mmCIF file of C-alpha atoms in Angstrom:
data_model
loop_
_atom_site.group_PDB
_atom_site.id
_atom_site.type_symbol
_atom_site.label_atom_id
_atom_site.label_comp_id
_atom_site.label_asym_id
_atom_site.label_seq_id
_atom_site.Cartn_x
_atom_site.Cartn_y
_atom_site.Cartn_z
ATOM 1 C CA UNK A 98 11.102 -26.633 -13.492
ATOM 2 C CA UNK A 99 12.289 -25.682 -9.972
ATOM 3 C CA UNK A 100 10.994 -22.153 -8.608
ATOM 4 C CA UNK A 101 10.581 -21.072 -5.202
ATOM 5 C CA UNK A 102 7.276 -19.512 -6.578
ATOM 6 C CA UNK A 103 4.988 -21.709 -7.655
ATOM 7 C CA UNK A 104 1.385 -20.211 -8.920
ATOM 8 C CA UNK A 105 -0.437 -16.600 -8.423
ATOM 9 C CA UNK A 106 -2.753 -17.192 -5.440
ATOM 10 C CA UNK A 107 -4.747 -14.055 -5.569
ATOM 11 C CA UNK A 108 -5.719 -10.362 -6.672
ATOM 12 C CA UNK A 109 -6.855 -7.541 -3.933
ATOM 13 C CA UNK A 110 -8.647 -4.463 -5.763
ATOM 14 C CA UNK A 111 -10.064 -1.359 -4.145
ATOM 15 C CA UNK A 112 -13.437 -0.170 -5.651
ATOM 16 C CA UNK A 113 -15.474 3.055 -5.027
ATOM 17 C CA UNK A 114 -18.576 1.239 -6.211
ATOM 18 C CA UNK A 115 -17.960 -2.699 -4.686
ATOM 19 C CA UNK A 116 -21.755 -3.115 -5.279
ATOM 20 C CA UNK A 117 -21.509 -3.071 -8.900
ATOM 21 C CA UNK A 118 -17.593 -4.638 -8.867
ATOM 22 C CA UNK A 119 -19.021 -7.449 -6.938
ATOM 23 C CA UNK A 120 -22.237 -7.540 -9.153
ATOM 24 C CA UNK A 121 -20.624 -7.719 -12.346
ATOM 25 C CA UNK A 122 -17.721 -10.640 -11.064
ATOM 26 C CA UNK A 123 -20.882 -12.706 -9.539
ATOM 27 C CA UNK A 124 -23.829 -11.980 -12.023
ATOM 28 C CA UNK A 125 -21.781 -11.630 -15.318
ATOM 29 C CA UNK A 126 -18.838 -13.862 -14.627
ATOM 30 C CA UNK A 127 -20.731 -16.697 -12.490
ATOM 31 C CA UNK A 128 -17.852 -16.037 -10.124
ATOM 32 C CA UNK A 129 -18.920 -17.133 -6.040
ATOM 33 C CA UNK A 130 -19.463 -14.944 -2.738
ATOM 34 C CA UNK A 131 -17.076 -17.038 -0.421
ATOM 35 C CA UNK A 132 -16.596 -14.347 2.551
ATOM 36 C CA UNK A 133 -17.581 -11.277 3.673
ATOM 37 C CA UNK A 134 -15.456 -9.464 6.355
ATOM 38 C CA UNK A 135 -16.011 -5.336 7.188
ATOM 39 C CA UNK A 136 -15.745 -3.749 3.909
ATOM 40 C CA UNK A 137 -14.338 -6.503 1.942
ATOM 41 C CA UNK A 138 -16.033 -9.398 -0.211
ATOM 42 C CA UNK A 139 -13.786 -12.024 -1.465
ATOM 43 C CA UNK A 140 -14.842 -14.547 -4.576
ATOM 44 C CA UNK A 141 -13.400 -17.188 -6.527
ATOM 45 C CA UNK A 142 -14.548 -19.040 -9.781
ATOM 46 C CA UNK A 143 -15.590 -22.423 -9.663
ATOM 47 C CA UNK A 144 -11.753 -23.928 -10.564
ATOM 48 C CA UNK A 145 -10.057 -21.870 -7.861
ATOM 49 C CA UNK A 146 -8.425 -24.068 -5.698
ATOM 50 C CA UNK A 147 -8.467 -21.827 -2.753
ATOM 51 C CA UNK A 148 -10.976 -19.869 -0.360
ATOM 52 C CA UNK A 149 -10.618 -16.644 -2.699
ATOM 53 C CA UNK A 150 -8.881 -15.272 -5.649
ATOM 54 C CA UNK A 151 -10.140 -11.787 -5.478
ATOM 55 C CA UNK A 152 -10.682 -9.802 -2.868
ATOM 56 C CA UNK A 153 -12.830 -6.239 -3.163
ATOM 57 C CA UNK A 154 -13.062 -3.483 -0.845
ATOM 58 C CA UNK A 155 -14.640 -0.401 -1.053
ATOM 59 C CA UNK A 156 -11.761 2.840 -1.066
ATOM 60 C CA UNK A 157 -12.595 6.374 -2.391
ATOM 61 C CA UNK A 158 -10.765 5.308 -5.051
ATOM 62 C CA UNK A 159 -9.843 1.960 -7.804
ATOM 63 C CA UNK A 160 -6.515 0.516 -7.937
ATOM 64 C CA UNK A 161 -4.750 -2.304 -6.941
ATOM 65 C CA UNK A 162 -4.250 -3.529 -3.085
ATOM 66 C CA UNK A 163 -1.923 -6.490 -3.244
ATOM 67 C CA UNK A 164 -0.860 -9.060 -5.423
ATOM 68 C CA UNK A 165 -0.435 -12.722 -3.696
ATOM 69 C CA UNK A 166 2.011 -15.216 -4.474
ATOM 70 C CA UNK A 167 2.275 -18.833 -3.073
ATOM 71 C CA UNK A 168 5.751 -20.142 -2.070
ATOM 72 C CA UNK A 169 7.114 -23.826 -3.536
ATOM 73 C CA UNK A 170 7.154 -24.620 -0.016
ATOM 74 C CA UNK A 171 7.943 -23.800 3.472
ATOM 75 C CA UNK A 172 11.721 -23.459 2.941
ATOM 76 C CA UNK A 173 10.850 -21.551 -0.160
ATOM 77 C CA UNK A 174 8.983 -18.904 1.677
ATOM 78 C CA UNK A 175 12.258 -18.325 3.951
ATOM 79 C CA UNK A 176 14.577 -18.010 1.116
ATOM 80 C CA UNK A 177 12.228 -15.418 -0.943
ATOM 81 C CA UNK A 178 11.826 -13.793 2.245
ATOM 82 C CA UNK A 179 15.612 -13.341 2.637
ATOM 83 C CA UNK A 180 16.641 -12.058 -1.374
ATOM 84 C CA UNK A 181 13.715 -9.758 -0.892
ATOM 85 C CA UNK A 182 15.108 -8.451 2.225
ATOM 86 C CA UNK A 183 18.432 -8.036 1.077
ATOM 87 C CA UNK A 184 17.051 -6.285 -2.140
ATOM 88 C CA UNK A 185 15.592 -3.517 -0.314
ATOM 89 C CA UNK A 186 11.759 -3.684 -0.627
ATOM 90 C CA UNK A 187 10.444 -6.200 1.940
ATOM 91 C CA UNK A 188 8.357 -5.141 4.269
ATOM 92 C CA UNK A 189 8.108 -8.026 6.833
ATOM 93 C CA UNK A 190 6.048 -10.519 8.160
ATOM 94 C CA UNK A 191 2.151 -10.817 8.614
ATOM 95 C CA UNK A 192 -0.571 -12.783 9.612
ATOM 96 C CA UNK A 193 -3.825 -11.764 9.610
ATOM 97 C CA UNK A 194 -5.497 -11.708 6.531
ATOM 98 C CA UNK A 195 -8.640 -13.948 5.808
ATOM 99 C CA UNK A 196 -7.524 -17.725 5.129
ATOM 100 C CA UNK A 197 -3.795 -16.574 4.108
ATOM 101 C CA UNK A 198 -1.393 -17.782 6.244
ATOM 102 C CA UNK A 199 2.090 -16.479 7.691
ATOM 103 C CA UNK A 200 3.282 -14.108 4.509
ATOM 104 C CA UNK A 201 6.402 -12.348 3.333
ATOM 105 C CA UNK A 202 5.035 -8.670 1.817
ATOM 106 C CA UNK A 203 7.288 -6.573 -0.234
ATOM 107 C CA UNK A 204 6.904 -3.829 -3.048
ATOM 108 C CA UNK A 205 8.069 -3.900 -6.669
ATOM 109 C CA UNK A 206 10.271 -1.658 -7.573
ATOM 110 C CA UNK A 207 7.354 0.687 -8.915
ATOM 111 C CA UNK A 208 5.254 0.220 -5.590
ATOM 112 C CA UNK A 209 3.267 -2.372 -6.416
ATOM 113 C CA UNK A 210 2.234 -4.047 -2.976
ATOM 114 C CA UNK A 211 2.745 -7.737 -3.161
ATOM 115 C CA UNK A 212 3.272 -10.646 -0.665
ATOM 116 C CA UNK A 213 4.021 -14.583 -0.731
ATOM 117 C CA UNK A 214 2.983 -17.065 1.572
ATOM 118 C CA UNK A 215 3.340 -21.054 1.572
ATOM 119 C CA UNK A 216 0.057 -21.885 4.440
ATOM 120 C CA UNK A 217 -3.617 -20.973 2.842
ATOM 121 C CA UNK A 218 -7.099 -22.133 3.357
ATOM 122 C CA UNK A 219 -8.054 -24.441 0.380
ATOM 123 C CA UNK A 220 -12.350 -24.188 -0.491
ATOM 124 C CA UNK A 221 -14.444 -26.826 1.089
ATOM 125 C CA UNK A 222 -17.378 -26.846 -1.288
ATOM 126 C CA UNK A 223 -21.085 -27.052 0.522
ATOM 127 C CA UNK A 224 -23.031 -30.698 -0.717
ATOM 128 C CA UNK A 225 -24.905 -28.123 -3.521
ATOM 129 C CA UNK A 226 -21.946 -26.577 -5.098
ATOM 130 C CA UNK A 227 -19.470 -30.100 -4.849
ATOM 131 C CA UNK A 228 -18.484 -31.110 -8.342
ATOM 132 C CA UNK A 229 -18.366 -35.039 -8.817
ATOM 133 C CA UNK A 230 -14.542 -34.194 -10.925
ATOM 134 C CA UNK A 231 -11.820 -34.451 -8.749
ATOM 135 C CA UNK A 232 -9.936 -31.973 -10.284
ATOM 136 C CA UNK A 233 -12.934 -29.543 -10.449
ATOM 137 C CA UNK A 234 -13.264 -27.828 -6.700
ATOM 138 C CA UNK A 235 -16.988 -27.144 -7.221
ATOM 139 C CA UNK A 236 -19.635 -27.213 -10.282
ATOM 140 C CA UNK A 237 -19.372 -24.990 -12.848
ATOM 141 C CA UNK A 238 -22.750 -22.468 -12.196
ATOM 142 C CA UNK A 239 -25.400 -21.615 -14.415
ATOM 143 C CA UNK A 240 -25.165 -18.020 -14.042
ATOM 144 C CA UNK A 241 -23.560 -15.348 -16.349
ATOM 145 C CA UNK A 242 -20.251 -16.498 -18.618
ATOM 146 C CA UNK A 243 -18.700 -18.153 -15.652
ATOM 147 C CA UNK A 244 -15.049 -17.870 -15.806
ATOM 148 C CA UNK A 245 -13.038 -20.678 -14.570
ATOM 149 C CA UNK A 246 -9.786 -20.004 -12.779
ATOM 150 C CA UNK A 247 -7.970 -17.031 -11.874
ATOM 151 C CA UNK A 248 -4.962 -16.605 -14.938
ATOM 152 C CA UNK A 249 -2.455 -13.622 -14.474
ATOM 153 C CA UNK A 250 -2.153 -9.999 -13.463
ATOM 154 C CA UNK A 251 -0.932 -6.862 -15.660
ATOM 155 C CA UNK A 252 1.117 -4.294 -13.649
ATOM 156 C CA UNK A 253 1.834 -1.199 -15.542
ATOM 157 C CA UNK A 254 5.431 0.311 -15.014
ATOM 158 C CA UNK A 255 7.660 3.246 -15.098
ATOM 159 C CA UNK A 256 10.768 0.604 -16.276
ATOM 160 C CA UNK A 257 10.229 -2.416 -17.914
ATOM 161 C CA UNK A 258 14.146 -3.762 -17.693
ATOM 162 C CA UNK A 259 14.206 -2.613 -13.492
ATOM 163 C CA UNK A 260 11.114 -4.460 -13.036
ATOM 164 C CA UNK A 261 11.455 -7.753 -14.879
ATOM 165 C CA UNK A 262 15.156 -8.111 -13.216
ATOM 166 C CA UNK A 263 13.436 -8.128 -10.308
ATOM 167 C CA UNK A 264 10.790 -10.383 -10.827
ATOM 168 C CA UNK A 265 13.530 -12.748 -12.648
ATOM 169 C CA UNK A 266 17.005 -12.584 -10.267
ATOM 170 C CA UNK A 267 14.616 -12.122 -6.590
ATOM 171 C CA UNK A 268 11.500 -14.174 -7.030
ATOM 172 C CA UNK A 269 12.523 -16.665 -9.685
ATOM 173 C CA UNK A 270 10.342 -16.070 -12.539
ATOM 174 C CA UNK A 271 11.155 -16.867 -16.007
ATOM 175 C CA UNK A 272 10.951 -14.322 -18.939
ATOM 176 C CA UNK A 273 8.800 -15.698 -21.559
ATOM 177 C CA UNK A 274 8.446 -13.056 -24.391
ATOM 178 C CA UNK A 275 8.997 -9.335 -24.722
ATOM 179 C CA UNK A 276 8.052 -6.563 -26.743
ATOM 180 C CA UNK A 277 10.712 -4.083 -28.286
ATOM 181 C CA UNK A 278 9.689 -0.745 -29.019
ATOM 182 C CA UNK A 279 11.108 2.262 -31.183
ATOM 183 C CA UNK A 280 15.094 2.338 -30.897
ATOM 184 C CA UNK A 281 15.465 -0.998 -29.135
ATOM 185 C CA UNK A 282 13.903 -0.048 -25.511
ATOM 186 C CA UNK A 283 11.787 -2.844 -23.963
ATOM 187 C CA UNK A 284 7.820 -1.918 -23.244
ATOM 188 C CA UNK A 285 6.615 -4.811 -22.527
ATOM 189 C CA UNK A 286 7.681 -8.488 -20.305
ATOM 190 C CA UNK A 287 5.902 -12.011 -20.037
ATOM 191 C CA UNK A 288 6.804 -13.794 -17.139
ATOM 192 C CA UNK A 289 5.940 -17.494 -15.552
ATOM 193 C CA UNK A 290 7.051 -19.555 -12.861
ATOM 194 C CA UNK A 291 4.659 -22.119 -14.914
ATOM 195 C CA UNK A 292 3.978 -23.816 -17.957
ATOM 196 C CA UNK A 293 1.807 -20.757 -18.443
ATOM 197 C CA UNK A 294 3.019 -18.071 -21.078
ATOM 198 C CA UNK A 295 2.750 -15.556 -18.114
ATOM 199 C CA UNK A 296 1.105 -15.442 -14.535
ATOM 200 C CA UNK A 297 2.539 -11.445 -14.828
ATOM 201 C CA UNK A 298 2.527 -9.172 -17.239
ATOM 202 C CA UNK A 299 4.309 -5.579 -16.989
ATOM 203 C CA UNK A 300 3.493 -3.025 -19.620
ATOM 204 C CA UNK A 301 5.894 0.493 -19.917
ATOM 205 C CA UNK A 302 3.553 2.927 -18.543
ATOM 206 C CA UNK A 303 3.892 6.142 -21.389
ATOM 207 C CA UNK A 304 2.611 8.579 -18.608
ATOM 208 C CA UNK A 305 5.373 8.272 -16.261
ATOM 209 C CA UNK A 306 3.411 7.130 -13.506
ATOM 210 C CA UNK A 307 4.669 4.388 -11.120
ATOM 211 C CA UNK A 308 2.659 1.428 -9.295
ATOM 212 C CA UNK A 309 0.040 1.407 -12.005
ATOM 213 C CA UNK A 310 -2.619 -1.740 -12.067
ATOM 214 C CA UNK A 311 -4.105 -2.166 -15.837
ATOM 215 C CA UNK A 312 -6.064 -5.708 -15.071
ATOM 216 C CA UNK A 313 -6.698 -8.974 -13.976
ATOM 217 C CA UNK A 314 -7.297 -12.128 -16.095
ATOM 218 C CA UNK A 315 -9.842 -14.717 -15.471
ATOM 219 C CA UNK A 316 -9.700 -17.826 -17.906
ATOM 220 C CA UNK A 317 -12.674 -18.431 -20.069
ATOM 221 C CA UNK A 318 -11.321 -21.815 -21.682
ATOM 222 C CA UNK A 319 -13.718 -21.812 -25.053
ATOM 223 C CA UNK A 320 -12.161 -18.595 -26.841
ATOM 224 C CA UNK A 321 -15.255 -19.889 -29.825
ATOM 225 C CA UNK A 322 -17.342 -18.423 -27.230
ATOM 226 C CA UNK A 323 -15.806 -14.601 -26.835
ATOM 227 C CA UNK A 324 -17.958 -12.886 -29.406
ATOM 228 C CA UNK A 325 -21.066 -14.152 -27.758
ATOM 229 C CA UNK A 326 -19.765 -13.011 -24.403
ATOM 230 C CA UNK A 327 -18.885 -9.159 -25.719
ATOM 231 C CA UNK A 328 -22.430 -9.195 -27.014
ATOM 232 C CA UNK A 329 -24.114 -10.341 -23.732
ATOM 233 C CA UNK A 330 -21.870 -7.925 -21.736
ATOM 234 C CA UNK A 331 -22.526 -5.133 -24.597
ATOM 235 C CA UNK A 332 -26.166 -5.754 -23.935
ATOM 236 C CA UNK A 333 -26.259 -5.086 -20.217
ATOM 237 C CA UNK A 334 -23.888 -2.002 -20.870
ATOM 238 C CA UNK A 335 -20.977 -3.379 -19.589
ATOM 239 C CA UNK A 336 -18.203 -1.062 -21.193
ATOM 240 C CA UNK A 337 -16.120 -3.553 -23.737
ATOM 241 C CA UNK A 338 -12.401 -1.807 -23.966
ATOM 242 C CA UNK A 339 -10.770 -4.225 -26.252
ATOM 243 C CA UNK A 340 -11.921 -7.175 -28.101
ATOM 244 C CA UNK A 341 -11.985 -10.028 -28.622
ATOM 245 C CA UNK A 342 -8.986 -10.693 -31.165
ATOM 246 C CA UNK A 343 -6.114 -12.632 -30.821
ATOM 247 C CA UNK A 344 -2.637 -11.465 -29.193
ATOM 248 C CA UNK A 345 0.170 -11.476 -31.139
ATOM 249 C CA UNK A 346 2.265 -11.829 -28.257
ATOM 250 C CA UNK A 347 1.391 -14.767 -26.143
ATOM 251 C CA UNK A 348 -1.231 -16.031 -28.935
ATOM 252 C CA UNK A 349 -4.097 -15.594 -26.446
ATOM 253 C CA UNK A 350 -7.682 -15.110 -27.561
ATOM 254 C CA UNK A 351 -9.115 -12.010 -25.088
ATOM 255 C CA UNK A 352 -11.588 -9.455 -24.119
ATOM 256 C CA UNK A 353 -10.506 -6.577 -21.964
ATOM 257 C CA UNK A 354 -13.874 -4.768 -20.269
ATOM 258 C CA UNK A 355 -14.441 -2.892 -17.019
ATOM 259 C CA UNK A 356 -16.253 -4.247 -13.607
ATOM 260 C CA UNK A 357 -19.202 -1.158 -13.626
#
């Protein structure tokens, strides 16, 4: 399969309380510290290829910063630079965020703040954290319910249709599954430049409201394991909002909960 997007490279969230988000990713998820820069911290679980995968910084109030994409390849990057250009919601160039290299940053058609890039800083794992796997960038760590890799992002929207044609006809994805609502109108779109189901998810948002964030995903791997996961969150009063059962859409085994 030939996209000019090849994987989700990272989430950006802002957080009024990053001493608890970045508590609850490292103690409870067994995610790692990799940087710290002003008000910033960015982490990355233990099968993230790259220096970060999440990036919080304190901000009166939560929401979403910016979504990262990485490019096929160089010549990728130009061409996705010059449909989203044409369509109306680039924003330009850049080049100076932390271990990201020259990047392409746009909006969705809700406002959602995005950007795609092709150079990136890959993690270098210190002698203590180097896994002996070579497909494993460092050990898994023997602390909290340690996720493993960084899985997709849910975007809630103010049109479903407006939204997945852009994601589809400008960067390439492919639509996976979708959910029909009352009277035929689509709520719901699973797309993938992957063999996974869906690297983005974007849910009709029944306020109204445009450039809504509802969450990011973080891949367990042992879905046997979820029930004792909600109990040992439940236990240190980390608020549990949905699970874990199984999706009917997408088939996936989950367990929605909030950072603090």
């Amino acid at each position: 399969m030939n996209t000019d997007i090849a994987q989700l490279v990272s989430v950006a969230l802002y957080s009024p309380k990053p001493d608890e988000s970045v508590a609850f990713f490292h103690d409870m998820l067994g995610m790692e510290i990799s940087h710290r820069e002003g008000q910033s911290v960015y982490m990355r679980a233990y099968e993230d290829f790259y220096q970060y995968t999440l990036k919080i910084t304190e901000a009166k109030n939560a929401g979403l910063e910016e979504v990262t994409w990485r490019a096929s390849s160089p010549e990728s990057l130009e061409l996705l630079a010059l449909r989203i250009e044409a369509s109306g919601l680039g924003t330009g160039w850049a080049e100076n965020d932390y271990a990201h290299g020259r990047a392409y940053k746009f909006c969705s058609p809700d406002g959602h703040r995005q950007k795609v890039l092709w150079d990136l800083d890959y993690f270098k794992a210190p002698p203590d954290l180097a896994s002996k796997l070579r497909s494993r960038p460092s050990k898994r760590p023997l602390r909290g319910v340690p996720v493993r890799r960084i899985d997709h992002v849910n975007l809630m929207v103010s049109d479903v249709v407006e939204n997945t044609r852009f994601m589809t006809d400008i960067l390439g994805f492919k639509l996976r599954e979708q959910k029909i609502g009352d009277g035929g109108a689509v709520v719901g779109s699973w797309l993938s430049v992957s063999a996974l189901v869906h690297e983005v998810a974007l849910m009709r948002d029944s306020t109204g409201s445009r450039g809504r964030f509802h969450h990011v995903a973080y891949w367990y791997g042992a879905p046997q394991h979820l029930l004792d996961i909600a109990a040992i969150l439940s236990a240190r009063d980390i608020r549990i909002a949905s699970g874990p059962p199984k999706h009917g859409t997408t088939q996936a085994d989950f367990l929605y909960c909030f950072d603090h």
